Amino acid sequence: MSNVAVLSRLQFDAHTRVIDVDDGFTMDQVAAACAAPAVGYQTSHPDPSKPLRVRRTTDDDTAPTLPRDLTVKAAGFTHFECIDVFVE
Amino acid sequence: MALLDRSAWYNIARSTNWTPKYVPESELFPKDQSDPYGIPTAEWETFDEPYKVSYREYVSVQREKDAGAYSVKAALMRSNYYENADPAYLSLLKMHYGAIALSEYAACQSDARMTRFSKAPSMRNMATFGMLDELRHGQIQLYFPHQLVTLDRQFDWAHEAHHTRNWATLAGRHALDDVMMTRDAMTTSLMLNFAFETGLTNVQMIGLSADAANMGDYTFSNLITSIQSDEARHAQIGTPVIEIMIRNGKKAEAQQAVDVAFWRIWRVFALLTGIPMDYWFPLEKRDRSFKEYMHEFVITQFERQLRDVGLERPWYWEHFLDDIETHHHCQQAGIWSWRNTVWWNPTGGLGPAERDWLEQKYPGWNATHGKYWDVIIDNLRNGRPEKTEAVGMPAICNMCQIPISNKGGTVWKARIYQREYEGRRYNFCTLVCRWVFDTDPVRYKDWDTIVDRMYNGQISPPTAENILRYMGSGVVSKGGRDAHDYAWVKGYDRSPQAAE
């Protein structure tokens, strides 16, 4: 187990954030970790009726959504991996 | 004693040059300090500055300026102006002095480099006066806030900020190190004198001077006007250099230097100027919006100056126009949320009337930046002030050193632009900051942001307390808090409709 710093781009948030995640975290846990310091502080949940999902950040926002149970290690996230956290 | 009329001797004095006999010219004017562009020596004899001043005239005029600034200050101190001033306005002064005072002092070195290494004798002459200007600016902007330290310890940052590793200081220092401290004499004149001083200083000086006068702070208004009059003179050093470069086939190099410097300084000065103008001044004291200032005093003027010297608008002009609508709003939000990291007390300052004003000046503000404040205002109105203080760290740009943010709400434009270089991953706030990095990666690659320092062991362990201490927050003075203790939120209680 080790920590990986990801750069979170949470849907509708004005900031991008540095979030430490454990490499055993699932994408659901990653999304929760990214939402924790933002939702209710400076932004609202984009749609509380839907789960937050994770994909890698790309210029055209077309990267595939990662499976909810995929782990950080299995996804191959490395230091300063840039991710979108969003609802589908 | 009879004196010769200036016209009888000035041209000889300013253009006196000589051919070195004891050392080769390459030692007198080393390429990497004087002219990496290879301009023929004879071309430097054509350098012609518009402002012509003798030392006797200079001293006389500067003495008058200082006497005026110090006498206004003495009068205002007797009236206890600062004891009774709006706390948000005091924050502007704290931010300004901390960011600017020692930057001016550092600029002495930039002008000294031009004084020593410029090949044009009249450029050396002008830079000598520029060097003295910057010394005066450093001294006066240290002395004035020093007398306010007894009022509020945060004013000590005027002297201390540049000696700390506060993130805001790092942002300013990174930009200034780049454009004025680490370039050859020619490039310094393009970046500092033309792009920075001609292009952007006016917005800081003219804009803030007018607003300070509206606040009744004639000390600061007079001080800024006094400095601006010096800047207007020595800023002219860069123009003849650009003309000489273009005549000698170096337009692309001149253009790139101007483009890099203009962007770098813009990213910092938008915070120093835009935030106070649009958020901290009381509505009734606002002369106009930051955007209006930018269009009136910078865009129109800078475009004309670029045209006049034969350069083009920077390639990123559309990005720049968009940044005028965005950057300082995002940073007002971020700085307020991470207020314990800075040495001033920012105000949220967003009552219903202020929001209406912002929506009018920046159509769409409520749907984007306003969404951020909706959450904050809801927390404050419902007794959750602790949830208005940010936790965790924002991602920070490896070029401008400023948190990477953009419009929130449904437009959701915050995005990180990355670059892999020699195995390291760099993060940028915009395509333009990434472009600056790409122009010279070797120059920029080793700098660490505050976030980098958390992960490479410079801040260890990287706890919230250690990060604040590392940045000097709570060390030099207490960190920031809301300047008005959230009083601006009360406007929503009086206006439930606006709160909706």
Short mmCIF file of C-alpha atoms in Angstrom, two decimals, chain B:
data_model
loop_
_atom_site.label_atom_id
_atom_site.label_comp_id
_atom_site.label_asym_id
_atom_site.label_seq_id
_atom_site.Cartn_x
_atom_site.Cartn_y
_atom_site.Cartn_z
CA MET B 1 27.55 80.13 -11.60
CA ALA B 2 26.65 80.36 -15.26
CA LEU B 3 25.51 77.07 -16.73
CA LEU B 4 25.55 76.00 -20.32
CA ASP B 5 22.12 75.50 -21.78
CA ARG B 6 21.34 71.76 -21.79
CA SER B 7 20.96 71.69 -25.57
CA ALA B 8 24.59 72.75 -25.89
CA TRP B 9 25.99 69.62 -24.30
CA TYR B 10 23.34 66.96 -23.74
CA ASN B 11 23.69 65.07 -26.96
CA ILE B 12 27.45 64.78 -26.53
CA ALA B 13 27.07 63.57 -22.95
CA ARG B 14 24.43 60.96 -23.63
CA SER B 15 26.11 59.51 -26.70
CA THR B 16 29.71 59.42 -25.55
CA ASN B 17 31.13 56.01 -26.28
CA TRP B 18 34.60 54.62 -26.63
CA THR B 19 36.56 51.86 -28.24
CA PRO B 20 38.15 49.60 -25.62
CA LYS B 21 41.94 49.36 -25.77
CA TYR B 22 42.87 47.34 -22.69
CA VAL B 23 40.35 44.56 -23.03
CA PRO B 24 38.61 43.14 -26.08
CA GLU B 25 35.04 44.25 -26.66
CA SER B 26 33.91 40.68 -26.00
CA GLU B 27 35.13 41.07 -22.41
CA LEU B 28 33.75 44.54 -21.93
CA PHE B 29 30.38 43.48 -23.28
CA PRO B 30 30.09 39.68 -22.86
CA LYS B 31 27.54 38.23 -25.21
CA ASP B 32 25.47 36.54 -22.52
CA GLN B 33 25.14 39.77 -20.53
CA SER B 34 25.04 42.40 -23.26
CA ASP B 35 23.72 41.09 -26.54
CA PRO B 36 23.01 37.42 -27.30
CA TYR B 37 21.34 38.52 -30.54
CA GLY B 38 24.52 39.69 -32.31
CA ILE B 39 23.44 43.23 -33.21
CA PRO B 40 26.28 45.13 -34.99
CA THR B 41 27.96 47.61 -32.64
CA ALA B 42 27.30 50.57 -34.92
CA GLU B 43 23.57 49.97 -34.62
CA TRP B 44 23.69 50.89 -30.93
CA GLU B 45 24.74 54.43 -31.86
CA THR B 46 21.20 54.88 -33.23
CA PHE B 47 19.49 54.22 -29.87
CA ASP B 48 17.31 57.27 -29.35
CA GLU B 49 15.24 57.60 -26.20
CA PRO B 50 12.25 59.93 -26.14
CA TYR B 51 12.83 61.10 -22.57
CA LYS B 52 15.97 63.20 -22.28
CA VAL B 53 16.97 64.25 -18.81
CA SER B 54 20.18 65.45 -17.17
CA TYR B 55 21.31 64.38 -13.72
CA ARG B 56 20.80 67.91 -12.34
CA GLU B 57 17.22 67.95 -13.62
CA TYR B 58 16.62 64.43 -12.40
CA VAL B 59 17.69 65.17 -8.83
CA SER B 60 15.63 68.35 -8.72
CA VAL B 61 12.46 66.66 -9.98
CA GLN B 62 12.87 63.59 -7.76
CA ARG B 63 13.37 65.77 -4.70
CA GLU B 64 10.10 67.52 -5.45
CA LYS B 65 8.30 64.19 -5.86
CA ASP B 66 9.61 62.85 -2.57
CA ALA B 67 8.79 66.06 -0.74
CA GLY B 68 5.22 65.90 -2.04
CA ALA B 69 4.71 62.23 -1.14
CA TYR B 70 6.19 62.53 2.34
CA SER B 71 4.28 65.72 3.20
CA VAL B 72 0.94 64.18 2.16
CA LYS B 73 1.77 61.15 4.27
CA ALA B 74 2.60 63.27 7.31
CA ALA B 75 -0.69 65.13 7.01
CA LEU B 76 -2.74 61.95 6.71
CA MET B 77 -0.98 60.27 9.63
CA ARG B 78 -2.07 63.19 11.82
CA SER B 79 -5.68 62.52 10.89
CA ASN B 80 -5.51 58.86 12.03
CA TYR B 81 -6.72 57.83 8.60
CA TYR B 82 -5.40 54.29 8.83
CA GLU B 83 -6.78 53.67 12.31
CA ASN B 84 -10.25 54.28 10.88
CA ALA B 85 -9.86 52.84 7.39
CA ASP B 86 -11.97 50.00 6.00
CA PRO B 87 -10.17 46.72 6.89
CA ALA B 88 -10.51 45.50 3.31
CA TYR B 89 -8.76 48.61 2.08
CA LEU B 90 -5.94 48.02 4.56
CA SER B 91 -5.65 44.55 3.07
CA LEU B 92 -5.00 46.07 -0.31
CA LEU B 93 -2.15 48.07 1.19
CA LYS B 94 -0.70 45.03 2.95
CA MET B 95 -0.87 42.94 -0.20
CA HIS B 96 0.59 45.71 -2.34
CA TYR B 97 3.50 46.58 -0.07
CA GLY B 98 4.41 42.94 0.56
CA ALA B 99 4.39 42.15 -3.13
CA ILE B 100 5.93 45.32 -4.47
CA ALA B 101 8.36 47.02 -2.07
CA LEU B 102 11.28 44.60 -2.37
CA SER B 103 10.43 43.86 -6.00
CA GLU B 104 11.23 47.50 -6.69
CA TYR B 105 14.47 47.17 -4.76
CA ALA B 106 15.33 44.07 -6.81
CA ALA B 107 14.67 46.05 -9.97
CA CYS B 108 17.70 48.21 -9.11
CA GLN B 109 19.78 45.20 -10.12
CA SER B 110 17.96 44.86 -13.44
CA ASP B 111 18.59 48.49 -14.28
CA ALA B 112 22.15 48.19 -13.00
CA ARG B 113 22.68 45.37 -15.48
CA MET B 114 21.50 47.61 -18.30
CA THR B 115 23.64 50.44 -16.94
CA ARG B 116 26.74 48.27 -17.05
CA PHE B 117 26.20 46.00 -20.03
CA SER B 118 24.14 47.91 -22.57
CA LYS B 119 26.11 48.71 -25.66
CA ALA B 120 24.22 51.92 -26.39
CA PRO B 121 25.61 54.82 -24.35
CA SER B 122 22.26 56.58 -24.13
CA MET B 123 20.63 53.32 -22.96
CA ARG B 124 23.21 53.16 -20.17
CA ASN B 125 22.39 56.76 -19.35
CA MET B 126 18.65 56.09 -19.12
CA ALA B 127 19.15 52.89 -17.15
CA THR B 128 21.22 54.79 -14.58
CA PHE B 129 18.21 56.95 -13.86
CA GLY B 130 16.00 53.86 -13.87
CA MET B 131 18.25 52.28 -11.25
CA LEU B 132 17.92 55.35 -9.03
CA ASP B 133 14.16 55.35 -9.61
CA GLU B 134 13.82 51.81 -8.37
CA LEU B 135 15.91 52.53 -5.30
CA ARG B 136 13.54 55.38 -4.42
CA HIS B 137 10.52 53.14 -5.02
CA GLY B 138 11.94 50.46 -2.77
CA GLN B 139 12.76 52.90 0.02
CA ILE B 140 9.49 54.79 0.01
CA GLN B 141 7.37 51.64 -0.14
CA LEU B 142 9.27 50.18 2.82
CA TYR B 143 9.17 53.36 4.86
CA PHE B 144 5.46 54.09 4.50
CA PRO B 145 4.17 50.70 5.69
CA HIS B 146 6.85 50.51 8.41
CA GLN B 147 4.97 53.19 10.30
CA LEU B 148 1.85 51.04 10.14
CA VAL B 149 3.41 47.96 11.75
CA THR B 150 2.37 49.22 15.19
CA LEU B 151 -1.19 49.35 13.89
CA ASP B 152 -1.14 45.83 12.50
CA ARG B 153 1.69 43.31 12.39
CA GLN B 154 0.64 42.17 8.92
CA PHE B 155 2.21 45.37 7.56
CA ASP B 156 5.59 43.86 8.46
CA TRP B 157 5.22 41.71 5.36
CA ALA B 158 6.25 44.75 3.34
CA HIS B 159 9.76 43.94 4.41
CA GLU B 160 9.43 40.24 5.14
CA ALA B 161 7.41 38.81 2.26
CA HIS B 162 10.31 38.39 -0.14
CA HIS B 163 12.33 36.66 2.54
CA THR B 164 9.65 34.02 3.06
CA ARG B 165 8.41 31.05 1.04
CA ASN B 166 4.80 32.15 1.09
CA TRP B 167 3.07 30.85 -2.03
CA ALA B 168 2.10 34.37 -3.12
CA THR B 169 5.68 35.53 -2.74
CA LEU B 170 6.90 32.55 -4.73
CA ALA B 171 4.49 33.45 -7.53
CA GLY B 172 5.70 37.03 -7.68
CA ARG B 173 9.36 36.13 -7.35
CA HIS B 174 9.21 33.43 -10.00
CA ALA B 175 7.77 35.91 -12.50
CA LEU B 176 10.14 38.71 -11.62
CA ASP B 177 13.19 36.46 -11.48
CA ASP B 178 12.25 35.36 -14.97
CA VAL B 179 11.64 38.73 -16.61
CA MET B 180 13.99 41.04 -14.78
CA MET B 181 16.60 39.27 -12.66
CA THR B 182 18.05 36.58 -14.90
CA ARG B 183 18.15 38.00 -18.42
CA ASP B 184 20.77 39.82 -20.44
CA ALA B 185 20.57 43.62 -20.67
CA MET B 186 18.69 43.66 -23.96
CA THR B 187 16.11 41.05 -23.06
CA THR B 188 15.60 42.72 -19.68
CA SER B 189 14.72 45.95 -21.45
CA LEU B 190 12.16 44.14 -23.63
CA MET B 191 10.63 42.18 -20.78
CA LEU B 192 10.85 44.64 -17.91
CA ASN B 193 10.69 48.05 -19.54
CA PHE B 194 8.47 47.36 -22.52
CA ALA B 195 6.21 44.42 -21.63
CA PHE B 196 5.97 44.87 -17.88
CA GLU B 197 6.26 48.60 -17.29
CA THR B 198 4.83 49.96 -20.50
CA GLY B 199 2.28 47.21 -20.89
CA LEU B 200 1.04 46.53 -17.39
CA THR B 201 2.40 48.89 -14.75
CA ASN B 202 -0.10 51.50 -15.83
CA VAL B 203 -2.99 49.34 -14.78
CA GLN B 204 -1.55 48.91 -11.32
CA MET B 205 -0.54 52.52 -10.92
CA ILE B 206 -3.31 54.47 -12.63
CA GLY B 207 -6.10 52.18 -11.53
CA LEU B 208 -5.07 51.92 -7.91
CA SER B 209 -4.19 55.58 -7.63
CA ALA B 210 -7.69 56.63 -8.68
CA ASP B 211 -9.35 54.15 -6.35
CA ALA B 212 -7.10 55.10 -3.42
CA ALA B 213 -8.02 58.76 -3.92
CA ASN B 214 -11.69 57.77 -3.91
CA MET B 215 -11.08 56.10 -0.54
CA GLY B 216 -9.55 59.30 0.79
CA ASP B 217 -6.09 57.73 1.04
CA TYR B 218 -4.15 60.55 -0.57
CA THR B 219 -0.91 59.16 0.84
CA PHE B 220 -1.11 55.99 -1.22
CA SER B 221 -2.63 57.75 -4.22
CA ASN B 222 0.15 60.33 -4.22
CA LEU B 223 2.80 57.67 -3.67
CA ILE B 224 1.58 55.62 -6.60
CA THR B 225 1.34 58.64 -8.88
CA SER B 226 4.84 59.65 -7.89
CA ILE B 227 6.17 56.19 -8.77
CA GLN B 228 4.20 56.05 -11.99
CA SER B 229 5.81 59.23 -13.25
CA ASP B 230 9.23 57.55 -12.92
CA GLU B 231 7.99 54.39 -14.59
CA ALA B 232 6.66 56.35 -17.53
CA ARG B 233 10.19 57.64 -18.14
CA HIS B 234 12.36 54.58 -17.69
CA ALA B 235 9.80 52.27 -19.30
CA GLN B 236 10.86 53.90 -22.57
CA ILE B 237 14.20 52.07 -22.54
CA GLY B 238 12.76 49.04 -24.25
CA THR B 239 11.21 50.70 -27.29
CA PRO B 240 14.43 51.70 -29.10
CA VAL B 241 15.88 48.24 -28.38
CA ILE B 242 12.92 46.59 -30.11
CA GLU B 243 13.27 48.92 -33.10
CA ILE B 244 16.95 48.08 -33.41
CA MET B 245 16.24 44.33 -33.16
CA ILE B 246 13.56 44.48 -35.83
CA ARG B 247 15.84 46.43 -38.17
CA ASN B 248 18.43 43.71 -37.71
CA GLY B 249 16.24 40.72 -38.39
CA LYS B 250 15.43 39.78 -34.80
CA LYS B 251 11.71 40.47 -34.75
CA ALA B 252 10.77 36.91 -33.80
CA GLU B 253 13.12 36.97 -30.81
CA ALA B 254 11.80 40.35 -29.66
CA GLN B 255 8.22 39.20 -30.08
CA GLN B 256 8.77 36.07 -28.02
CA ALA B 257 10.45 37.96 -25.19
CA VAL B 258 7.58 40.46 -25.04
CA ASP B 259 4.96 37.72 -25.24
CA VAL B 260 6.52 35.70 -22.43
CA ALA B 261 6.95 38.68 -20.13
CA PHE B 262 3.53 40.19 -20.74
CA TRP B 263 1.80 36.95 -19.82
CA ARG B 264 3.98 36.24 -16.83
CA ILE B 265 3.40 39.64 -15.28
CA TRP B 266 -0.28 39.69 -16.20
CA ARG B 267 -0.92 36.55 -14.19
CA VAL B 268 0.45 38.20 -11.03
CA PHE B 269 -0.82 41.73 -11.53
CA ALA B 270 -4.38 40.58 -12.16
CA LEU B 271 -4.41 39.43 -8.54
CA LEU B 272 -2.82 42.56 -7.13
CA THR B 273 -5.11 44.89 -9.01
CA GLY B 274 -8.20 43.04 -10.19
CA ILE B 275 -9.22 41.56 -6.85
CA PRO B 276 -9.23 44.84 -4.90
CA MET B 277 -10.94 46.72 -7.71
CA ASP B 278 -13.80 44.27 -8.13
CA TYR B 279 -14.19 42.92 -4.59
CA TRP B 280 -12.54 44.97 -1.87
CA PHE B 281 -13.45 48.56 -2.61
CA PRO B 282 -16.91 49.54 -1.38
CA LEU B 283 -19.35 49.74 -4.29
CA GLU B 284 -19.80 53.48 -4.02
CA LYS B 285 -16.04 54.00 -4.23
CA ARG B 286 -15.44 51.90 -7.32
CA ASP B 287 -14.34 53.99 -10.26
CA ARG B 288 -14.97 51.20 -12.76
CA SER B 289 -14.46 47.45 -13.04
CA PHE B 290 -11.07 45.82 -13.49
CA LYS B 291 -12.18 44.66 -16.91
CA GLU B 292 -13.02 48.21 -17.91
CA TYR B 293 -9.62 49.36 -16.68
CA MET B 294 -7.90 46.63 -18.62
CA HIS B 295 -9.66 47.54 -21.82
CA GLU B 296 -9.17 51.27 -21.39
CA PHE B 297 -5.64 51.47 -20.02
CA VAL B 298 -3.95 48.29 -21.16
CA ILE B 299 -5.48 46.69 -24.19
CA THR B 300 -5.99 49.78 -26.32
CA GLN B 301 -2.72 51.33 -25.26
CA PHE B 302 -0.58 48.19 -25.47
CA GLU B 303 -1.95 47.22 -28.87
CA ARG B 304 -1.06 50.67 -30.18
CA GLN B 305 2.43 50.47 -28.68
CA LEU B 306 3.00 47.06 -30.23
CA ARG B 307 1.91 48.38 -33.61
CA ASP B 308 4.07 51.48 -33.28
CA VAL B 309 7.24 49.47 -32.65
CA GLY B 310 6.46 46.92 -35.37
CA LEU B 311 5.41 43.96 -33.23
CA GLU B 312 2.21 41.92 -33.34
CA ARG B 313 -0.33 41.15 -30.66
CA PRO B 314 0.79 38.08 -28.66
CA TRP B 315 -0.49 34.84 -30.22
CA TYR B 316 -2.49 34.17 -27.06
CA TRP B 317 -4.58 37.36 -27.26
CA GLU B 318 -7.91 35.52 -27.16
CA HIS B 319 -6.75 33.55 -24.11
CA PHE B 320 -5.73 36.84 -22.51
CA LEU B 321 -9.13 38.44 -23.12
CA ASP B 322 -10.79 35.37 -21.61
CA ASP B 323 -8.43 35.52 -18.64
CA ILE B 324 -9.54 39.10 -17.93
CA GLU B 325 -13.05 37.71 -17.40
CA THR B 326 -11.89 34.81 -15.27
CA HIS B 327 -8.54 34.76 -13.53
CA HIS B 328 -8.95 37.33 -10.75
CA HIS B 329 -12.48 36.11 -9.94
CA CYS B 330 -11.16 32.57 -9.41
CA GLN B 331 -8.26 33.78 -7.32
CA GLN B 332 -10.46 36.03 -5.18
CA ALA B 333 -12.45 32.91 -4.39
CA GLY B 334 -9.41 30.75 -3.75
CA ILE B 335 -7.49 33.31 -1.73
CA TRP B 336 -10.55 33.93 0.41
CA SER B 337 -11.06 30.21 1.02
CA TRP B 338 -7.35 29.62 1.77
CA ARG B 339 -7.16 32.98 3.59
CA ASN B 340 -5.01 31.65 6.42
CA THR B 341 -2.14 31.27 3.93
CA VAL B 342 -1.83 34.97 3.08
CA TRP B 343 -0.59 38.02 4.99
CA TRP B 344 -3.63 40.18 4.51
CA ASN B 345 -7.29 39.82 5.47
CA PRO B 346 -9.30 39.42 2.28
CA THR B 347 -12.97 40.21 2.41
CA GLY B 348 -15.56 38.06 0.68
CA GLY B 349 -17.38 41.32 0.10
CA LEU B 350 -20.25 39.73 -1.78
CA GLY B 351 -23.55 41.10 -0.59
CA PRO B 352 -26.57 41.12 -2.93
CA ALA B 353 -25.72 44.55 -4.36
CA GLU B 354 -22.12 43.56 -5.05
CA ARG B 355 -23.31 40.46 -6.89
CA ASP B 356 -25.63 42.56 -9.02
CA TRP B 357 -22.73 44.84 -9.87
CA LEU B 358 -20.52 41.89 -10.82
CA GLU B 359 -23.26 40.36 -12.96
CA GLN B 360 -23.66 43.68 -14.75
CA LYS B 361 -19.91 44.11 -15.31
CA TYR B 362 -19.25 40.43 -16.05
CA PRO B 363 -22.40 38.91 -17.57
CA GLY B 364 -22.68 35.29 -16.47
CA TRP B 365 -20.85 35.85 -13.19
CA ASN B 366 -23.70 34.42 -11.09
CA ALA B 367 -23.88 31.23 -13.14
CA THR B 368 -20.15 30.57 -12.90
CA HIS B 369 -18.15 32.27 -10.14
CA GLY B 370 -21.35 32.92 -8.23
CA LYS B 371 -21.97 29.18 -7.77
CA TYR B 372 -18.85 29.00 -5.64
CA TRP B 373 -20.07 31.79 -3.38
CA ASP B 374 -23.56 30.30 -3.17
CA VAL B 375 -22.11 27.39 -1.18
CA ILE B 376 -20.05 29.69 1.04
CA ILE B 377 -22.91 32.05 1.73
CA ASP B 378 -25.19 29.13 2.53
CA ASN B 379 -22.63 27.83 5.03
CA LEU B 380 -22.27 31.23 6.66
CA ARG B 381 -25.99 31.88 6.87
CA ASN B 382 -26.57 28.47 8.41
CA GLY B 383 -23.93 28.65 11.08
CA ARG B 384 -21.17 26.63 9.44
CA PRO B 385 -18.29 29.15 9.17
CA GLU B 386 -15.74 26.34 9.63
CA LYS B 387 -16.84 24.94 6.26
CA THR B 388 -15.79 28.15 4.54
CA GLU B 389 -12.13 27.50 5.31
CA ALA B 390 -10.54 25.38 2.64
CA VAL B 391 -9.00 22.06 3.51
CA GLY B 392 -6.36 20.28 1.48
CA MET B 393 -4.28 21.85 -1.26
CA PRO B 394 -5.11 23.20 -4.70
CA ALA B 395 -3.04 22.10 -7.67
CA ILE B 396 -0.53 24.83 -8.49
CA CYS B 397 0.82 25.91 -11.86
CA ASN B 398 4.47 25.11 -12.49
CA MET B 399 4.84 28.41 -14.33
CA CYS B 400 2.85 31.16 -12.61
CA GLN B 401 2.85 29.33 -9.22
CA ILE B 402 -0.82 30.26 -8.79
CA PRO B 403 -3.56 27.71 -7.98
CA ILE B 404 -5.00 26.13 -11.11
CA SER B 405 -8.59 27.31 -11.27
CA ASN B 406 -11.15 28.46 -13.79
CA LYS B 407 -14.86 29.10 -14.06
CA GLY B 408 -16.96 26.71 -12.01
CA GLY B 409 -20.63 25.97 -12.42
CA THR B 410 -21.95 24.15 -15.43
CA VAL B 411 -19.34 25.62 -17.78
CA TRP B 412 -16.68 23.79 -15.67
CA LYS B 413 -13.55 25.13 -17.26
CA ALA B 414 -10.95 24.34 -14.59
CA ARG B 415 -8.38 22.13 -16.29
CA ILE B 416 -4.74 21.15 -15.85
CA TYR B 417 -2.43 21.19 -18.86
CA GLN B 418 0.47 18.83 -18.35
CA ARG B 419 3.90 18.37 -19.86
CA GLU B 420 6.30 15.51 -19.32
CA TYR B 421 9.93 16.63 -19.39
CA GLU B 422 12.95 14.53 -18.45
CA GLY B 423 10.77 12.14 -16.50
CA ARG B 424 8.97 14.79 -14.45
CA ARG B 425 5.32 15.72 -14.80
CA TYR B 426 4.65 19.48 -14.85
CA ASN B 427 1.22 21.05 -14.36
CA PHE B 428 0.04 24.28 -15.93
CA CYS B 429 -3.05 26.44 -15.52
CA THR B 430 -3.37 27.42 -19.16
CA LEU B 431 -2.00 26.64 -22.58
CA VAL B 432 -0.08 29.90 -22.35
CA CYS B 433 1.80 29.01 -19.16
CA ARG B 434 2.65 25.66 -20.76
CA TRP B 435 3.85 27.48 -23.89
CA VAL B 436 6.14 29.65 -21.77
CA PHE B 437 7.65 26.49 -20.30
CA ASP B 438 8.11 25.04 -23.79
CA THR B 439 10.04 28.12 -24.94
CA ASP B 440 12.89 27.19 -22.59
CA PRO B 441 12.35 24.07 -20.46
CA VAL B 442 15.93 24.06 -19.17
CA ARG B 443 15.32 27.49 -17.68
CA TYR B 444 12.20 26.46 -15.80
CA LYS B 445 12.50 22.74 -15.11
CA ASP B 446 14.07 22.82 -11.63
CA TRP B 447 11.64 25.16 -9.90
CA ASP B 448 9.31 23.61 -7.33
CA THR B 449 5.83 24.82 -6.44
CA ILE B 450 4.62 24.62 -2.86
CA VAL B 451 2.87 21.38 -3.81
CA ASP B 452 6.06 19.95 -5.31
CA ARG B 453 7.80 20.80 -2.04
CA MET B 454 5.22 18.78 -0.13
CA TYR B 455 6.13 15.69 -2.10
CA ASN B 456 9.91 16.06 -2.49
CA GLY B 457 10.60 16.39 1.23
CA GLN B 458 11.18 20.14 1.48
CA ILE B 459 8.09 20.41 3.70
CA SER B 460 8.28 17.44 6.03
CA PRO B 461 5.93 16.15 7.19
CA PRO B 462 3.51 18.04 4.93
CA THR B 463 0.87 18.65 7.55
CA ALA B 464 -1.35 21.72 7.36
CA GLU B 465 0.51 23.30 10.28
CA ASN B 466 3.92 22.67 8.73
CA ILE B 467 2.85 24.00 5.36
CA LEU B 468 1.62 27.24 6.95
CA ARG B 469 4.79 27.57 8.99
CA TYR B 470 6.91 26.91 5.91
CA MET B 471 5.13 29.78 4.18
CA GLY B 472 5.63 32.15 7.12
CA SER B 473 1.96 32.26 7.97
CA GLY B 474 1.65 32.55 11.73
CA VAL B 475 5.37 33.29 11.92
CA VAL B 476 5.77 36.83 10.57
CA SER B 477 2.19 37.63 11.56
CA LYS B 478 -1.13 35.90 11.92
CA GLY B 479 -2.55 34.51 8.71
CA GLY B 480 -5.51 36.11 7.02
CA ARG B 481 -9.14 36.06 8.09
CA ASP B 482 -12.23 37.68 6.61
CA ALA B 483 -11.64 41.41 6.81
CA HIS B 484 -15.23 42.17 7.79
CA ASP B 485 -15.86 39.11 9.95
CA TYR B 486 -18.52 38.02 7.43
CA ALA B 487 -20.61 41.17 7.92
CA TRP B 488 -21.23 41.26 4.14
CA VAL B 489 -23.43 38.15 4.46
CA LYS B 490 -25.96 40.05 6.55
CA GLY B 491 -27.20 41.71 3.38
CA TYR B 492 -28.95 38.47 2.46
CA ASP B 493 -30.98 38.52 5.67
CA ARG B 494 -32.31 41.93 4.69
CA SER B 495 -32.96 40.80 1.14
CA PRO B 496 -34.31 37.23 1.11
CA GLN B 497 -35.10 37.53 -2.56
CA ALA B 498 -31.48 38.26 -3.37
CA ALA B 499 -30.42 35.27 -1.29
CA GLU B 500 -32.41 33.03 -3.57
#
